[in-house]
Amino acid sequence: KLFMEALPIAKAAVGDHHPSVAWIQVQIGVMHLRKADFEKASETVEEALAIYRKSTLDDEHPGIREATKELENIERAEMLCV
């Protein structure tokens, strides 16, 4: 819940395409994964990954690696539930 509240605050403070916003979105994606809402989880983490990739960060940045790992976790969890 706190991440959902933090997202609009972060967007207002640093803009929609800042890595801090992406980090919050990854955390929200993980929250959706824990609720088994795979579609929303995937959507949210993919948006975060797009923000990270538009920034000047390289692919080895911890945020990008975390987002990529969470997408893999979402796909794996979804396959196990089907």
PDB file of N, CA, C and O in Angstrom:
ATOM      1  N   LYS A   1       0.825  -1.193   0.000  1.00  0.00           N
ATOM      2  CA  LYS A   1       0.000   0.000   0.000  1.00  0.00           C
ATOM      3  C   LYS A   1       0.873   1.261   0.000  1.00  0.00           C
ATOM      4  O   LYS A   1       0.558   2.227  -0.689  1.00  0.00           O
ATOM      5  N   LEU A   2       1.918   1.238   0.757  1.00  0.00           N
ATOM      6  CA  LEU A   2       2.771   2.422   0.830  1.00  0.00           C
ATOM      7  C   LEU A   2       3.414   2.754  -0.515  1.00  0.00           C
ATOM      8  O   LEU A   2       3.570   3.931  -0.851  1.00  0.00           O
ATOM      9  N   PHE A   3       3.762   1.721  -1.273  1.00  0.00           N
ATOM     10  CA  PHE A   3       4.347   1.984  -2.594  1.00  0.00           C
ATOM     11  C   PHE A   3       3.324   2.635  -3.523  1.00  0.00           C
ATOM     12  O   PHE A   3       3.672   3.499  -4.321  1.00  0.00           O
ATOM     13  N   MET A   4       2.079   2.213  -3.403  1.00  0.00           N
ATOM     14  CA  MET A   4       1.019   2.815  -4.224  1.00  0.00           C
ATOM     15  C   MET A   4       0.861   4.297  -3.879  1.00  0.00           C
ATOM     16  O   MET A   4       0.589   5.113  -4.752  1.00  0.00           O
ATOM     17  N   GLU A   5       1.016   4.624  -2.612  1.00  0.00           N
ATOM     18  CA  GLU A   5       0.937   6.020  -2.183  1.00  0.00           C
ATOM     19  C   GLU A   5       2.178   6.798  -2.581  1.00  0.00           C
ATOM     20  O   GLU A   5       2.107   7.988  -2.879  1.00  0.00           O
ATOM     21  N   ALA A   6       3.311   6.135  -2.581  1.00  0.00           N
ATOM     22  CA  ALA A   6       4.571   6.797  -2.897  1.00  0.00           C
ATOM     23  C   ALA A   6       4.725   7.119  -4.379  1.00  0.00           C
ATOM     24  O   ALA A   6       5.394   8.095  -4.740  1.00  0.00           O
ATOM     25  N   LEU A   7       4.103   6.309  -5.233  1.00  0.00           N
ATOM     26  CA  LEU A   7       4.297   6.480  -6.675  1.00  0.00           C
ATOM     27  C   LEU A   7       3.915   7.870  -7.178  1.00  0.00           C
ATOM     28  O   LEU A   7       4.739   8.528  -7.824  1.00  0.00           O
ATOM     29  N   PRO A   8       2.711   8.381  -6.901  1.00  0.00           N
ATOM     30  CA  PRO A   8       2.386   9.716  -7.402  1.00  0.00           C
ATOM     31  C   PRO A   8       3.257  10.814  -6.772  1.00  0.00           C
ATOM     32  O   PRO A   8       3.561  11.816  -7.429  1.00  0.00           O
ATOM     33  N   ILE A   9       3.679  10.598  -5.539  1.00  0.00           N
ATOM     34  CA  ILE A   9       4.549  11.578  -4.885  1.00  0.00           C
ATOM     35  C   ILE A   9       5.898  11.612  -5.593  1.00  0.00           C
ATOM     36  O   ILE A   9       6.436  12.682  -5.890  1.00  0.00           O
ATOM     37  N   ALA A  10       6.446  10.442  -5.883  1.00  0.00           N
ATOM     38  CA  ALA A  10       7.730  10.367  -6.581  1.00  0.00           C
ATOM     39  C   ALA A  10       7.632  10.963  -7.975  1.00  0.00           C
ATOM     40  O   ALA A  10       8.523  11.711  -8.405  1.00  0.00           O
ATOM     41  N   LYS A  11       6.548  10.662  -8.679  1.00  0.00           N
ATOM     42  CA  LYS A  11       6.370  11.214 -10.025  1.00  0.00           C
ATOM     43  C   LYS A  11       6.304  12.737  -9.987  1.00  0.00           C
ATOM     44  O   LYS A  11       6.871  13.412 -10.851  1.00  0.00           O
ATOM     45  N   ALA A  12       5.627  13.277  -8.994  1.00  0.00           N
ATOM     46  CA  ALA A  12       5.528  14.733  -8.862  1.00  0.00           C
ATOM     47  C   ALA A  12       6.881  15.351  -8.517  1.00  0.00           C
ATOM     48  O   ALA A  12       7.213  16.447  -8.979  1.00  0.00           O
ATOM     49  N   ALA A  13       7.670  14.629  -7.727  1.00  0.00           N
ATOM     50  CA  ALA A  13       8.956  15.159  -7.281  1.00  0.00           C
ATOM     51  C   ALA A  13      10.054  15.074  -8.335  1.00  0.00           C
ATOM     52  O   ALA A  13      10.834  16.017  -8.501  1.00  0.00           O
ATOM     53  N   VAL A  14      10.124  13.947  -9.050  1.00  0.00           N
ATOM     54  CA  VAL A  14      11.265  13.731  -9.959  1.00  0.00           C
ATOM     55  C   VAL A  14      10.861  13.482 -11.404  1.00  0.00           C
ATOM     56  O   VAL A  14      11.708  13.339 -12.271  1.00  0.00           O
ATOM     57  N   GLY A  15       9.566  13.386 -11.683  1.00  0.00           N
ATOM     58  CA  GLY A  15       9.108  13.132 -13.042  1.00  0.00           C
ATOM     59  C   GLY A  15       8.787  11.659 -13.265  1.00  0.00           C
ATOM     60  O   GLY A  15       9.224  10.791 -12.521  1.00  0.00           O
ATOM     61  N   ASP A  16       8.009  11.417 -14.308  1.00  0.00           N
ATOM     62  CA  ASP A  16       7.531  10.062 -14.609  1.00  0.00           C
ATOM     63  C   ASP A  16       8.625   9.087 -15.033  1.00  0.00           C
ATOM     64  O   ASP A  16       8.444   7.875 -14.942  1.00  0.00           O
ATOM     65  N   HIS A  17       9.729   9.591 -15.539  1.00  0.00           N
ATOM     66  CA  HIS A  17      10.737   8.719 -16.155  1.00  0.00           C
ATOM     67  C   HIS A  17      12.047   8.695 -15.383  1.00  0.00           C
ATOM     68  O   HIS A  17      13.123   8.551 -15.965  1.00  0.00           O
ATOM     69  N   HIS A  18      11.955   8.801 -14.084  1.00  0.00           N
ATOM     70  CA  HIS A  18      13.145   8.768 -13.229  1.00  0.00           C
ATOM     71  C   HIS A  18      13.343   7.354 -12.687  1.00  0.00           C
ATOM     72  O   HIS A  18      12.369   6.654 -12.397  1.00  0.00           O
ATOM     73  N   PRO A  19      14.589   6.908 -12.538  1.00  0.00           N
ATOM     74  CA  PRO A  19      14.839   5.567 -11.997  1.00  0.00           C
ATOM     75  C   PRO A  19      14.190   5.317 -10.637  1.00  0.00           C
ATOM     76  O   PRO A  19      13.823   4.178 -10.336  1.00  0.00           O
ATOM     77  N   SER A  20      14.005   6.339  -9.832  1.00  0.00           N
ATOM     78  CA  SER A  20      13.335   6.150  -8.540  1.00  0.00           C
ATOM     79  C   SER A  20      11.885   5.719  -8.737  1.00  0.00           C
ATOM     80  O   SER A  20      11.361   4.898  -7.973  1.00  0.00           O
ATOM     81  N   VAL A  21      11.243   6.261  -9.748  1.00  0.00           N
ATOM     82  CA  VAL A  21       9.871   5.870 -10.080  1.00  0.00           C
ATOM     83  C   VAL A  21       9.870   4.417 -10.552  1.00  0.00           C
ATOM     84  O   VAL A  21       9.002   3.630 -10.162  1.00  0.00           O
ATOM     85  N   ALA A  22      10.853   4.058 -11.356  1.00  0.00           N
ATOM     86  CA  ALA A  22      10.955   2.673 -11.832  1.00  0.00           C
ATOM     87  C   ALA A  22      11.117   1.710 -10.667  1.00  0.00           C
ATOM     88  O   ALA A  22      10.482   0.651 -10.635  1.00  0.00           O
ATOM     89  N   TRP A  23      11.943   2.076  -9.693  1.00  0.00           N
ATOM     90  CA  TRP A  23      12.163   1.202  -8.540  1.00  0.00           C
ATOM     91  C   TRP A  23      10.853   0.967  -7.789  1.00  0.00           C
ATOM     92  O   TRP A  23      10.540  -0.168  -7.421  1.00  0.00           O
ATOM     93  N   ILE A  24      10.085   2.035  -7.581  1.00  0.00           N
ATOM     94  CA  ILE A  24       8.802   1.899  -6.896  1.00  0.00           C
ATOM     95  C   ILE A  24       7.869   0.990  -7.703  1.00  0.00           C
ATOM     96  O   ILE A  24       7.178   0.141  -7.141  1.00  0.00           O
ATOM     97  N   GLN A  25       7.878   1.150  -9.017  1.00  0.00           N
ATOM     98  CA  GLN A  25       7.010   0.317  -9.857  1.00  0.00           C
ATOM     99  C   GLN A  25       7.397  -1.160  -9.766  1.00  0.00           C
ATOM    100  O   GLN A  25       6.519  -2.025  -9.780  1.00  0.00           O
ATOM    101  N   VAL A  26       8.673  -1.444  -9.668  1.00  0.00           N
ATOM    102  CA  VAL A  26       9.091  -2.848  -9.508  1.00  0.00           C
ATOM    103  C   VAL A  26       8.515  -3.399  -8.202  1.00  0.00           C
ATOM    104  O   VAL A  26       8.000  -4.522  -8.171  1.00  0.00           O
ATOM    105  N   GLN A  27       8.579  -2.608  -7.148  1.00  0.00           N
ATOM    106  CA  GLN A  27       8.049  -3.061  -5.858  1.00  0.00           C
ATOM    107  C   GLN A  27       6.541  -3.287  -5.938  1.00  0.00           C
ATOM    108  O   GLN A  27       6.016  -4.248  -5.368  1.00  0.00           O
ATOM    109  N   ILE A  28       5.841  -2.433  -6.666  1.00  0.00           N
ATOM    110  CA  ILE A  28       4.404  -2.613  -6.862  1.00  0.00           C
ATOM    111  C   ILE A  28       4.148  -3.881  -7.678  1.00  0.00           C
ATOM    112  O   ILE A  28       3.217  -4.644  -7.397  1.00  0.00           O
ATOM    113  N   GLY A  29       4.995  -4.134  -8.682  1.00  0.00           N
ATOM    114  CA  GLY A  29       4.872  -5.356  -9.468  1.00  0.00           C
ATOM    115  C   GLY A  29       5.028  -6.598  -8.610  1.00  0.00           C
ATOM    116  O   GLY A  29       4.283  -7.572  -8.757  1.00  0.00           O
ATOM    117  N   VAL A  30       5.977  -6.559  -7.676  1.00  0.00           N
ATOM    118  CA  VAL A  30       6.183  -7.685  -6.758  1.00  0.00           C
ATOM    119  C   VAL A  30       4.939  -7.872  -5.883  1.00  0.00           C
ATOM    120  O   VAL A  30       4.517  -9.008  -5.619  1.00  0.00           O
ATOM    121  N   MET A  31       4.343  -6.767  -5.468  1.00  0.00           N
ATOM    122  CA  MET A  31       3.114  -6.839  -4.672  1.00  0.00           C
ATOM    123  C   MET A  31       2.005  -7.537  -5.467  1.00  0.00           C
ATOM    124  O   MET A  31       1.308  -8.404  -4.945  1.00  0.00           O
ATOM    125  N   HIS A  32       1.875  -7.176  -6.756  1.00  0.00           N
ATOM    126  CA  HIS A  32       0.869  -7.825  -7.602  1.00  0.00           C
ATOM    127  C   HIS A  32       1.186  -9.312  -7.784  1.00  0.00           C
ATOM    128  O   HIS A  32       0.280 -10.144  -7.808  1.00  0.00           O
ATOM    129  N   LEU A  33       2.461  -9.646  -7.902  1.00  0.00           N
ATOM    130  CA  LEU A  33       2.861 -11.046  -8.030  1.00  0.00           C
ATOM    131  C   LEU A  33       2.429 -11.833  -6.796  1.00  0.00           C
ATOM    132  O   LEU A  33       1.910 -12.939  -6.914  1.00  0.00           O
ATOM    133  N   ARG A  34       2.628 -11.260  -5.626  1.00  0.00           N
ATOM    134  CA  ARG A  34       2.250 -11.949  -4.388  1.00  0.00           C
ATOM    135  C   ARG A  34       0.745 -12.180  -4.303  1.00  0.00           C
ATOM    136  O   ARG A  34       0.300 -13.086  -3.615  1.00  0.00           O
ATOM    137  N   LYS A  35      -0.016 -11.358  -5.020  1.00  0.00           N
ATOM    138  CA  LYS A  35      -1.469 -11.532  -5.069  1.00  0.00           C
ATOM    139  C   LYS A  35      -1.880 -12.436  -6.236  1.00  0.00           C
ATOM    140  O   LYS A  35      -3.060 -12.614  -6.500  1.00  0.00           O
ATOM    141  N   ALA A  36      -0.892 -12.956  -6.957  1.00  0.00           N
ATOM    142  CA  ALA A  36      -1.102 -13.809  -8.134  1.00  0.00           C
ATOM    143  C   ALA A  36      -1.815 -13.068  -9.260  1.00  0.00           C
ATOM    144  O   ALA A  36      -2.480 -13.675 -10.086  1.00  0.00           O
ATOM    145  N   ASP A  37      -1.645 -11.748  -9.307  1.00  0.00           N
ATOM    146  CA  ASP A  37      -2.171 -10.948 -10.413  1.00  0.00           C
ATOM    147  C   ASP A  37      -1.030 -10.795 -11.417  1.00  0.00           C
ATOM    148  O   ASP A  37      -0.361  -9.767 -11.478  1.00  0.00           O
ATOM    149  N   PHE A  38      -0.806 -11.852 -12.190  1.00  0.00           N
ATOM    150  CA  PHE A  38       0.356 -11.924 -13.059  1.00  0.00           C
ATOM    151  C   PHE A  38       0.341 -10.873 -14.160  1.00  0.00           C
ATOM    152  O   PHE A  38       1.385 -10.316 -14.494  1.00  0.00           O
ATOM    153  N   GLU A  39      -0.824 -10.604 -14.708  1.00  0.00           N
ATOM    154  CA  GLU A  39      -0.915  -9.614 -15.788  1.00  0.00           C
ATOM    155  C   GLU A  39      -0.510  -8.234 -15.284  1.00  0.00           C
ATOM    156  O   GLU A  39       0.297  -7.551 -15.905  1.00  0.00           O
ATOM    157  N   LYS A  40      -1.061  -7.830 -14.155  1.00  0.00           N
ATOM    158  CA  LYS A  40      -0.750  -6.511 -13.600  1.00  0.00           C
ATOM    159  C   LYS A  40       0.710  -6.464 -13.153  1.00  0.00           C
ATOM    160  O   LYS A  40       1.389  -5.453 -13.330  1.00  0.00           O
ATOM    161  N   ALA A  41       1.205  -7.540 -12.593  1.00  0.00           N
ATOM    162  CA  ALA A  41       2.597  -7.599 -12.153  1.00  0.00           C
ATOM    163  C   ALA A  41       3.536  -7.416 -13.340  1.00  0.00           C
ATOM    164  O   ALA A  41       4.462  -6.600 -13.298  1.00  0.00           O
ATOM    165  N   SER A  42       3.277  -8.153 -14.400  1.00  0.00           N
ATOM    166  CA  SER A  42       4.114  -8.080 -15.589  1.00  0.00           C
ATOM    167  C   SER A  42       4.067  -6.687 -16.211  1.00  0.00           C
ATOM    168  O   SER A  42       5.105  -6.111 -16.555  1.00  0.00           O
ATOM    169  N   GLU A  43       2.870  -6.140 -16.333  1.00  0.00           N
ATOM    170  CA  GLU A  43       2.684  -4.809 -16.898  1.00  0.00           C
ATOM    171  C   GLU A  43       3.484  -3.761 -16.124  1.00  0.00           C
ATOM    172  O   GLU A  43       4.186  -2.935 -16.709  1.00  0.00           O
ATOM    173  N   THR A  44       3.378  -3.810 -14.814  1.00  0.00           N
ATOM    174  CA  THR A  44       4.021  -2.820 -13.955  1.00  0.00           C
ATOM    175  C   THR A  44       5.544  -2.921 -14.027  1.00  0.00           C
ATOM    176  O   THR A  44       6.239  -1.905 -14.139  1.00  0.00           O
ATOM    177  N   VAL A  45       6.063  -4.135 -13.997  1.00  0.00           N
ATOM    178  CA  VAL A  45       7.514  -4.314 -14.043  1.00  0.00           C
ATOM    179  C   VAL A  45       8.050  -3.975 -15.436  1.00  0.00           C
ATOM    180  O   VAL A  45       9.129  -3.391 -15.570  1.00  0.00           O
ATOM    181  N   GLU A  46       7.298  -4.294 -16.477  1.00  0.00           N
ATOM    182  CA  GLU A  46       7.733  -3.926 -17.837  1.00  0.00           C
ATOM    183  C   GLU A  46       7.788  -2.409 -17.999  1.00  0.00           C
ATOM    184  O   GLU A  46       8.703  -1.884 -18.643  1.00  0.00           O
ATOM    185  N   GLU A  47       6.827  -1.692 -17.409  1.00  0.00           N
ATOM    186  CA  GLU A  47       6.868  -0.224 -17.436  1.00  0.00           C
ATOM    187  C   GLU A  47       8.120   0.279 -16.718  1.00  0.00           C
ATOM    188  O   GLU A  47       8.781   1.213 -17.189  1.00  0.00           O
ATOM    189  N   ALA A  48       8.430  -0.325 -15.597  1.00  0.00           N
ATOM    190  CA  ALA A  48       9.628   0.061 -14.844  1.00  0.00           C
ATOM    191  C   ALA A  48      10.886  -0.184 -15.673  1.00  0.00           C
ATOM    192  O   ALA A  48      11.777   0.672 -15.736  1.00  0.00           O
ATOM    193  N   LEU A  49      10.946  -1.331 -16.305  1.00  0.00           N
ATOM    194  CA  LEU A  49      12.109  -1.661 -17.128  1.00  0.00           C
ATOM    195  C   LEU A  49      12.258  -0.668 -18.274  1.00  0.00           C
ATOM    196  O   LEU A  49      13.370  -0.254 -18.609  1.00  0.00           O
ATOM    197  N   ALA A  50      11.152  -0.249 -18.859  1.00  0.00           N
ATOM    198  CA  ALA A  50      11.197   0.750 -19.941  1.00  0.00           C
ATOM    199  C   ALA A  50      11.756   2.075 -19.425  1.00  0.00           C
ATOM    200  O   ALA A  50      12.553   2.729 -20.112  1.00  0.00           O
ATOM    201  N   ILE A  51      11.362   2.462 -18.218  1.00  0.00           N
ATOM    202  CA  ILE A  51      11.892   3.700 -17.629  1.00  0.00           C
ATOM    203  C   ILE A  51      13.394   3.565 -17.417  1.00  0.00           C
ATOM    204  O   ILE A  51      14.166   4.459 -17.768  1.00  0.00           O
ATOM    205  N   TYR A  52      13.814   2.457 -16.838  1.00  0.00           N
ATOM    206  CA  TYR A  52      15.245   2.237 -16.617  1.00  0.00           C
ATOM    207  C   TYR A  52      16.019   2.301 -17.935  1.00  0.00           C
ATOM    208  O   TYR A  52      17.074   2.920 -18.013  1.00  0.00           O
ATOM    209  N   ARG A  53      15.514   1.673 -18.952  1.00  0.00           N
ATOM    210  CA  ARG A  53      16.239   1.604 -20.227  1.00  0.00           C
ATOM    211  C   ARG A  53      16.310   2.959 -20.921  1.00  0.00           C
ATOM    212  O   ARG A  53      17.238   3.205 -21.691  1.00  0.00           O
ATOM    213  N   LYS A  54      15.342   3.838 -20.671  1.00  0.00           N
ATOM    214  CA  LYS A  54      15.375   5.184 -21.252  1.00  0.00           C
ATOM    215  C   LYS A  54      16.365   6.084 -20.529  1.00  0.00           C
ATOM    216  O   LYS A  54      16.748   7.119 -21.047  1.00  0.00           O
ATOM    217  N   SER A  55      16.770   5.697 -19.339  1.00  0.00           N
ATOM    218  CA  SER A  55      17.723   6.495 -18.570  1.00  0.00           C
ATOM    219  C   SER A  55      19.143   6.219 -19.078  1.00  0.00           C
ATOM    220  O   SER A  55      19.348   5.440 -19.998  1.00  0.00           O
ATOM    221  N   THR A  56      20.090   6.835 -18.443  1.00  0.00           N
ATOM    222  CA  THR A  56      21.488   6.661 -18.855  1.00  0.00           C
ATOM    223  C   THR A  56      22.149   5.463 -18.175  1.00  0.00           C
ATOM    224  O   THR A  56      23.342   5.254 -18.326  1.00  0.00           O
ATOM    225  N   LEU A  57      21.368   4.676 -17.457  1.00  0.00           N
ATOM    226  CA  LEU A  57      21.918   3.526 -16.741  1.00  0.00           C
ATOM    227  C   LEU A  57      22.246   2.395 -17.710  1.00  0.00           C
ATOM    228  O   LEU A  57      21.539   2.181 -18.685  1.00  0.00           O
ATOM    229  N   ASP A  58      23.317   1.673 -17.396  1.00  0.00           N
ATOM    230  CA  ASP A  58      23.655   0.532 -18.255  1.00  0.00           C
ATOM    231  C   ASP A  58      22.909  -0.705 -17.785  1.00  0.00           C
ATOM    232  O   ASP A  58      22.311  -0.733 -16.705  1.00  0.00           O
ATOM    233  N   ASP A  59      22.937  -1.744 -18.589  1.00  0.00           N
ATOM    234  CA  ASP A  59      22.170  -2.961 -18.311  1.00  0.00           C
ATOM    235  C   ASP A  59      22.622  -3.696 -17.055  1.00  0.00           C
ATOM    236  O   ASP A  59      21.914  -4.574 -16.572  1.00  0.00           O
ATOM    237  N   GLU A  60      23.777  -3.355 -16.522  1.00  0.00           N
ATOM    238  CA  GLU A  60      24.267  -4.003 -15.306  1.00  0.00           C
ATOM    239  C   GLU A  60      23.839  -3.258 -14.039  1.00  0.00           C
ATOM    240  O   GLU A  60      24.184  -3.679 -12.936  1.00  0.00           O
ATOM    241  N   HIS A  61      23.102  -2.175 -14.203  1.00  0.00           N
ATOM    242  CA  HIS A  61      22.632  -1.429 -13.033  1.00  0.00           C
ATOM    243  C   HIS A  61      21.746  -2.344 -12.183  1.00  0.00           C
ATOM    244  O   HIS A  61      20.942  -3.116 -12.722  1.00  0.00           O
ATOM    245  N   PRO A  62      21.884  -2.279 -10.860  1.00  0.00           N
ATOM    246  CA  PRO A  62      21.082  -3.153  -9.990  1.00  0.00           C
ATOM    247  C   PRO A  62      19.570  -3.035 -10.208  1.00  0.00           C
ATOM    248  O   PRO A  62      18.857  -4.043 -10.123  1.00  0.00           O
ATOM    249  N   GLY A  63      19.072  -1.857 -10.514  1.00  0.00           N
ATOM    250  CA  GLY A  63      17.639  -1.690 -10.757  1.00  0.00           C
ATOM    251  C   GLY A  63      17.185  -2.435 -11.995  1.00  0.00           C
ATOM    252  O   GLY A  63      16.124  -3.078 -11.997  1.00  0.00           O
ATOM    253  N   ILE A  64      17.975  -2.366 -13.037  1.00  0.00           N
ATOM    254  CA  ILE A  64      17.638  -3.074 -14.278  1.00  0.00           C
ATOM    255  C   ILE A  64      17.721  -4.581 -14.051  1.00  0.00           C
ATOM    256  O   ILE A  64      16.848  -5.334 -14.500  1.00  0.00           O
ATOM    257  N   ARG A  65      18.750  -5.006 -13.352  1.00  0.00           N
ATOM    258  CA  ARG A  65      18.882  -6.434 -13.064  1.00  0.00           C
ATOM    259  C   ARG A  65      17.731  -6.938 -12.197  1.00  0.00           C
ATOM    260  O   ARG A  65      17.202  -8.024 -12.423  1.00  0.00           O
ATOM    261  N   GLU A  66      17.312  -6.135 -11.207  1.00  0.00           N
ATOM    262  CA  GLU A  66      16.197  -6.531 -10.348  1.00  0.00           C
ATOM    263  C   GLU A  66      14.899  -6.633 -11.154  1.00  0.00           C
ATOM    264  O   GLU A  66      14.149  -7.605 -11.015  1.00  0.00           O
ATOM    265  N   ALA A  67      14.643  -5.636 -12.004  1.00  0.00           N
ATOM    266  CA  ALA A  67      13.417  -5.646 -12.814  1.00  0.00           C
ATOM    267  C   ALA A  67      13.396  -6.861 -13.740  1.00  0.00           C
ATOM    268  O   ALA A  67      12.366  -7.534 -13.878  1.00  0.00           O
ATOM    269  N   THR A  68      14.528  -7.162 -14.356  1.00  0.00           N
ATOM    270  CA  THR A  68      14.626  -8.317 -15.246  1.00  0.00           C
ATOM    271  C   THR A  68      14.383  -9.611 -14.473  1.00  0.00           C
ATOM    272  O   THR A  68      13.644 -10.490 -14.919  1.00  0.00           O
ATOM    273  N   LYS A  69      14.973  -9.706 -13.286  1.00  0.00           N
ATOM    274  CA  LYS A  69      14.792 -10.893 -12.445  1.00  0.00           C
ATOM    275  C   LYS A  69      13.328 -11.045 -12.037  1.00  0.00           C
ATOM    276  O   LYS A  69      12.773 -12.143 -12.062  1.00  0.00           O
ATOM    277  N   GLU A  70      12.679  -9.940 -11.696  1.00  0.00           N
ATOM    278  CA  GLU A  70      11.275 -10.020 -11.290  1.00  0.00           C
ATOM    279  C   GLU A  70      10.374 -10.422 -12.454  1.00  0.00           C
ATOM    280  O   GLU A  70       9.410 -11.159 -12.259  1.00  0.00           O
ATOM    281  N   LEU A  71      10.684  -9.957 -13.668  1.00  0.00           N
ATOM    282  CA  LEU A  71       9.912 -10.412 -14.831  1.00  0.00           C
ATOM    283  C   LEU A  71      10.040 -11.921 -15.002  1.00  0.00           C
ATOM    284  O   LEU A  71       9.055 -12.608 -15.294  1.00  0.00           O
ATOM    285  N   GLU A  72      11.233 -12.435 -14.805  1.00  0.00           N
ATOM    286  CA  GLU A  72      11.439 -13.883 -14.886  1.00  0.00           C
ATOM    287  C   GLU A  72      10.647 -14.609 -13.793  1.00  0.00           C
ATOM    288  O   GLU A  72      10.040 -15.656 -14.045  1.00  0.00           O
ATOM    289  N   ASN A  73      10.645 -14.033 -12.588  1.00  0.00           N
ATOM    290  CA  ASN A  73       9.887 -14.628 -11.482  1.00  0.00           C
ATOM    291  C   ASN A  73       8.393 -14.651 -11.782  1.00  0.00           C
ATOM    292  O   ASN A  73       7.706 -15.627 -11.478  1.00  0.00           O
ATOM    293  N   ILE A  74       7.897 -13.586 -12.389  1.00  0.00           N
ATOM    294  CA  ILE A  74       6.479 -13.499 -12.742  1.00  0.00           C
ATOM    295  C   ILE A  74       6.137 -14.580 -13.765  1.00  0.00           C
ATOM    296  O   ILE A  74       5.147 -15.308 -13.621  1.00  0.00           O
ATOM    297  N   GLU A  75       6.962 -14.697 -14.803  1.00  0.00           N
ATOM    298  CA  GLU A  75       6.717 -15.700 -15.841  1.00  0.00           C
ATOM    299  C   GLU A  75       6.747 -17.107 -15.260  1.00  0.00           C
ATOM    300  O   GLU A  75       5.892 -17.937 -15.575  1.00  0.00           O
ATOM    301  N   ARG A  76       7.714 -17.372 -14.385  1.00  0.00           N
ATOM    302  CA  ARG A  76       7.839 -18.692 -13.773  1.00  0.00           C
ATOM    303  C   ARG A  76       6.627 -18.995 -12.886  1.00  0.00           C
ATOM    304  O   ARG A  76       6.052 -20.072 -12.954  1.00  0.00           O
ATOM    305  N   ALA A  77       6.215 -18.034 -12.085  1.00  0.00           N
ATOM    306  CA  ALA A  77       5.063 -18.228 -11.190  1.00  0.00           C
ATOM    307  C   ALA A  77       3.790 -18.449 -11.996  1.00  0.00           C
ATOM    308  O   ALA A  77       2.964 -19.297 -11.644  1.00  0.00           O
ATOM    309  N   GLU A  78       3.657 -17.709 -13.090  1.00  0.00           N
ATOM    310  CA  GLU A  78       2.462 -17.872 -13.925  1.00  0.00           C
ATOM    311  C   GLU A  78       2.425 -19.261 -14.557  1.00  0.00           C
ATOM    312  O   GLU A  78       1.360 -19.888 -14.614  1.00  0.00           O
ATOM    313  N   MET A  79       3.561 -19.755 -15.004  1.00  0.00           N
ATOM    314  CA  MET A  79       3.600 -21.094 -15.596  1.00  0.00           C
ATOM    315  C   MET A  79       3.263 -22.174 -14.570  1.00  0.00           C
ATOM    316  O   MET A  79       2.609 -23.161 -14.883  1.00  0.00           O
ATOM    317  N   LEU A  80       3.670 -21.978 -13.343  1.00  0.00           N
ATOM    318  CA  LEU A  80       3.384 -22.952 -12.290  1.00  0.00           C
ATOM    319  C   LEU A  80       1.909 -22.977 -11.901  1.00  0.00           C
ATOM    320  O   LEU A  80       1.416 -23.987 -11.421  1.00  0.00           O
ATOM    321  N   CYS A  81       1.237 -21.859 -12.115  1.00  0.00           N
ATOM    322  CA  CYS A  81      -0.183 -21.770 -11.728  1.00  0.00           C
ATOM    323  C   CYS A  81      -1.130 -22.173 -12.838  1.00  0.00           C
ATOM    324  O   CYS A  81      -2.326 -22.316 -12.606  1.00  0.00           O
ATOM    325  N   VAL A  82      -0.624 -22.344 -14.046  1.00  0.00           N
ATOM    326  CA  VAL A  82      -1.494 -22.685 -15.163  1.00  0.00           C
ATOM    327  C   VAL A  82      -1.810 -24.158 -15.162  1.00  0.00           C
ATOM    328  O   VAL A  82      -1.145 -24.996 -14.739  1.00  0.00           O
TER     329      VAL A  82
END
